[in-house]
Amino acid sequence: MCKECGCPAHGSSQVKFFVKGIGENARDAEKSLRGMPGVYFISINNIDGLTTVFYAPSRTTFNDIKIKLAEHGIEALA
C-alpha cells in the first residue's frame, strides 16, 4: 500500500501531466475518474493544472483517463 494515498503500490503506475480547461468541473472529473476500474487516486491542481493519477494499467489505460477528462471539458496535455 502506498503511504501517500493508500493505492496498491504493486502493479500500479503513477502518471503526472498538465491539463487545461479546468474550473469548477475539476472536482466532478476527479470523482468520475475515481469511479473507473483500476483508478486508485487522482488529484487535479486548480491553480496550475498539474494532475496526478495512480492507476492499474491492466485495468484502465492512460487513453481511457484522457477520454474521461475530455468528457468534463478538460484536455490532458500529455
PDB file of C-alpha atoms in Angstrom:
ATOM      1  CA  MET A   1       0.000   0.000   0.000  1.00  0.00           C
ATOM      2  CA  CYS A   2       1.251   3.439  -0.890  1.00  0.00           C
ATOM      3  CA  LYS A   3       1.870   5.575   2.218  1.00  0.00           C
ATOM      4  CA  GLU A   4       0.894   8.778   0.406  1.00  0.00           C
ATOM      5  CA  CYS A   5      -2.544   7.897  -0.939  1.00  0.00           C
ATOM      6  CA  GLY A   6      -3.329   4.297   0.000  1.00  0.00           C
ATOM      7  CA  CYS A   7      -3.221   2.937  -3.547  1.00  0.00           C
ATOM      8  CA  PRO A   8      -1.825  -0.543  -4.106  1.00  0.00           C
ATOM      9  CA  ALA A   9       1.805   0.121  -4.935  1.00  0.00           C
ATOM     10  CA  HIS A  10       2.371  -3.278  -6.572  1.00  0.00           C
ATOM     11  CA  GLY A  11       1.277  -3.312 -10.206  1.00  0.00           C
ATOM     12  CA  SER A  12       0.162   0.303 -10.298  1.00  0.00           C
ATOM     13  CA  SER A  13       1.521   3.208 -12.295  1.00  0.00           C
ATOM     14  CA  GLN A  14       1.765   6.857 -11.476  1.00  0.00           C
ATOM     15  CA  VAL A  15       1.436   9.474 -14.165  1.00  0.00           C
ATOM     16  CA  LYS A  16       1.762  13.238 -13.810  1.00  0.00           C
ATOM     17  CA  PHE A  17       0.703  15.627 -16.533  1.00  0.00           C
ATOM     18  CA  PHE A  18      -0.808  19.057 -17.023  1.00  0.00           C
ATOM     19  CA  VAL A  19      -4.364  19.754 -18.093  1.00  0.00           C
ATOM     20  CA  LYS A  20      -6.182  22.799 -19.398  1.00  0.00           C
ATOM     21  CA  GLY A  21      -9.820  23.744 -19.280  1.00  0.00           C
ATOM     22  CA  ILE A  22     -10.146  23.219 -15.550  1.00  0.00           C
ATOM     23  CA  GLY A  23     -12.521  25.134 -13.354  1.00  0.00           C
ATOM     24  CA  GLU A  24     -15.417  24.069 -11.209  1.00  0.00           C
ATOM     25  CA  ASN A  25     -15.560  20.869 -13.293  1.00  0.00           C
ATOM     26  CA  ALA A  26     -12.273  19.569 -11.832  1.00  0.00           C
ATOM     27  CA  ARG A  27     -13.881  18.031  -8.732  1.00  0.00           C
ATOM     28  CA  ASP A  28     -16.581  16.352 -10.837  1.00  0.00           C
ATOM     29  CA  ALA A  29     -13.874  14.973 -13.140  1.00  0.00           C
ATOM     30  CA  GLU A  30     -11.896  13.635 -10.176  1.00  0.00           C
ATOM     31  CA  LYS A  31     -14.990  11.913  -8.809  1.00  0.00           C
ATOM     32  CA  SER A  32     -15.777  10.422 -12.200  1.00  0.00           C
ATOM     33  CA  LEU A  33     -12.222   9.109 -12.672  1.00  0.00           C
ATOM     34  CA  ARG A  34     -12.174   7.575  -9.188  1.00  0.00           C
ATOM     35  CA  GLY A  35     -15.147   5.503 -10.356  1.00  0.00           C
ATOM     36  CA  MET A  36     -13.155   3.973 -13.219  1.00  0.00           C
ATOM     37  CA  PRO A  37     -11.819   0.431 -12.782  1.00  0.00           C
ATOM     38  CA  GLY A  38      -8.224   0.472 -11.619  1.00  0.00           C
ATOM     39  CA  VAL A  39      -8.021   4.179 -10.771  1.00  0.00           C
ATOM     40  CA  TYR A  40      -6.820   4.428  -7.172  1.00  0.00           C
ATOM     41  CA  PHE A  41      -6.066   8.124  -6.807  1.00  0.00           C
ATOM     42  CA  ILE A  42      -6.432  11.325  -8.803  1.00  0.00           C
ATOM     43  CA  SER A  43      -5.688  14.915  -7.950  1.00  0.00           C
ATOM     44  CA  ILE A  44      -6.106  17.929 -10.235  1.00  0.00           C
ATOM     45  CA  ASN A  45      -4.484  21.163  -9.065  1.00  0.00           C
ATOM     46  CA  ASN A  46      -6.866  24.006  -9.910  1.00  0.00           C
ATOM     47  CA  ILE A  47      -4.028  26.560  -9.941  1.00  0.00           C
ATOM     48  CA  ASP A  48      -1.522  25.114 -12.403  1.00  0.00           C
ATOM     49  CA  GLY A  49      -3.376  22.094 -13.817  1.00  0.00           C
ATOM     50  CA  LEU A  50      -0.841  19.542 -12.577  1.00  0.00           C
ATOM     51  CA  THR A  51      -2.670  16.227 -12.437  1.00  0.00           C
ATOM     52  CA  THR A  52      -1.502  13.096 -10.652  1.00  0.00           C
ATOM     53  CA  VAL A  53      -3.098   9.702 -11.241  1.00  0.00           C
ATOM     54  CA  PHE A  54      -2.297   6.314  -9.698  1.00  0.00           C
ATOM     55  CA  TYR A  55      -3.886   3.512 -11.705  1.00  0.00           C
ATOM     56  CA  ALA A  56      -3.583  -0.119 -12.744  1.00  0.00           C
ATOM     57  CA  PRO A  57      -2.633  -0.258 -16.441  1.00  0.00           C
ATOM     58  CA  SER A  58      -4.029  -3.780 -16.593  1.00  0.00           C
ATOM     59  CA  ARG A  59      -7.500  -2.402 -15.809  1.00  0.00           C
ATOM     60  CA  THR A  60      -7.522   1.050 -17.381  1.00  0.00           C
ATOM     61  CA  THR A  61      -5.349   2.836 -19.937  1.00  0.00           C
ATOM     62  CA  PHE A  62      -3.981   6.342 -19.943  1.00  0.00           C
ATOM     63  CA  ASN A  63      -6.053   6.954 -23.060  1.00  0.00           C
ATOM     64  CA  ASP A  64      -9.210   5.970 -21.106  1.00  0.00           C
ATOM     65  CA  ILE A  65      -8.257   8.543 -18.480  1.00  0.00           C
ATOM     66  CA  LYS A  66      -7.782  11.246 -21.128  1.00  0.00           C
ATOM     67  CA  ILE A  67     -11.170  10.408 -22.669  1.00  0.00           C
ATOM     68  CA  LYS A  68     -12.899  10.634 -19.285  1.00  0.00           C
ATOM     69  CA  LEU A  69     -11.282  14.023 -18.634  1.00  0.00           C
ATOM     70  CA  ALA A  70     -12.409  15.233 -22.072  1.00  0.00           C
ATOM     71  CA  GLU A  71     -15.990  14.310 -21.154  1.00  0.00           C
ATOM     72  CA  HIS A  72     -15.669  17.006 -18.466  1.00  0.00           C
ATOM     73  CA  GLY A  73     -14.160  19.569 -20.840  1.00  0.00           C
ATOM     74  CA  ILE A  74     -10.625  19.034 -19.582  1.00  0.00           C
ATOM     75  CA  GLU A  75      -7.769  18.454 -22.025  1.00  0.00           C
ATOM     76  CA  ALA A  76      -4.741  16.398 -20.973  1.00  0.00           C
ATOM     77  CA  LEU A  77      -1.559  17.969 -22.286  1.00  0.00           C
ATOM     78  CA  ALA A  78       0.420  14.712 -22.299  1.00  0.00           C
TER      79      ALA A  78
END
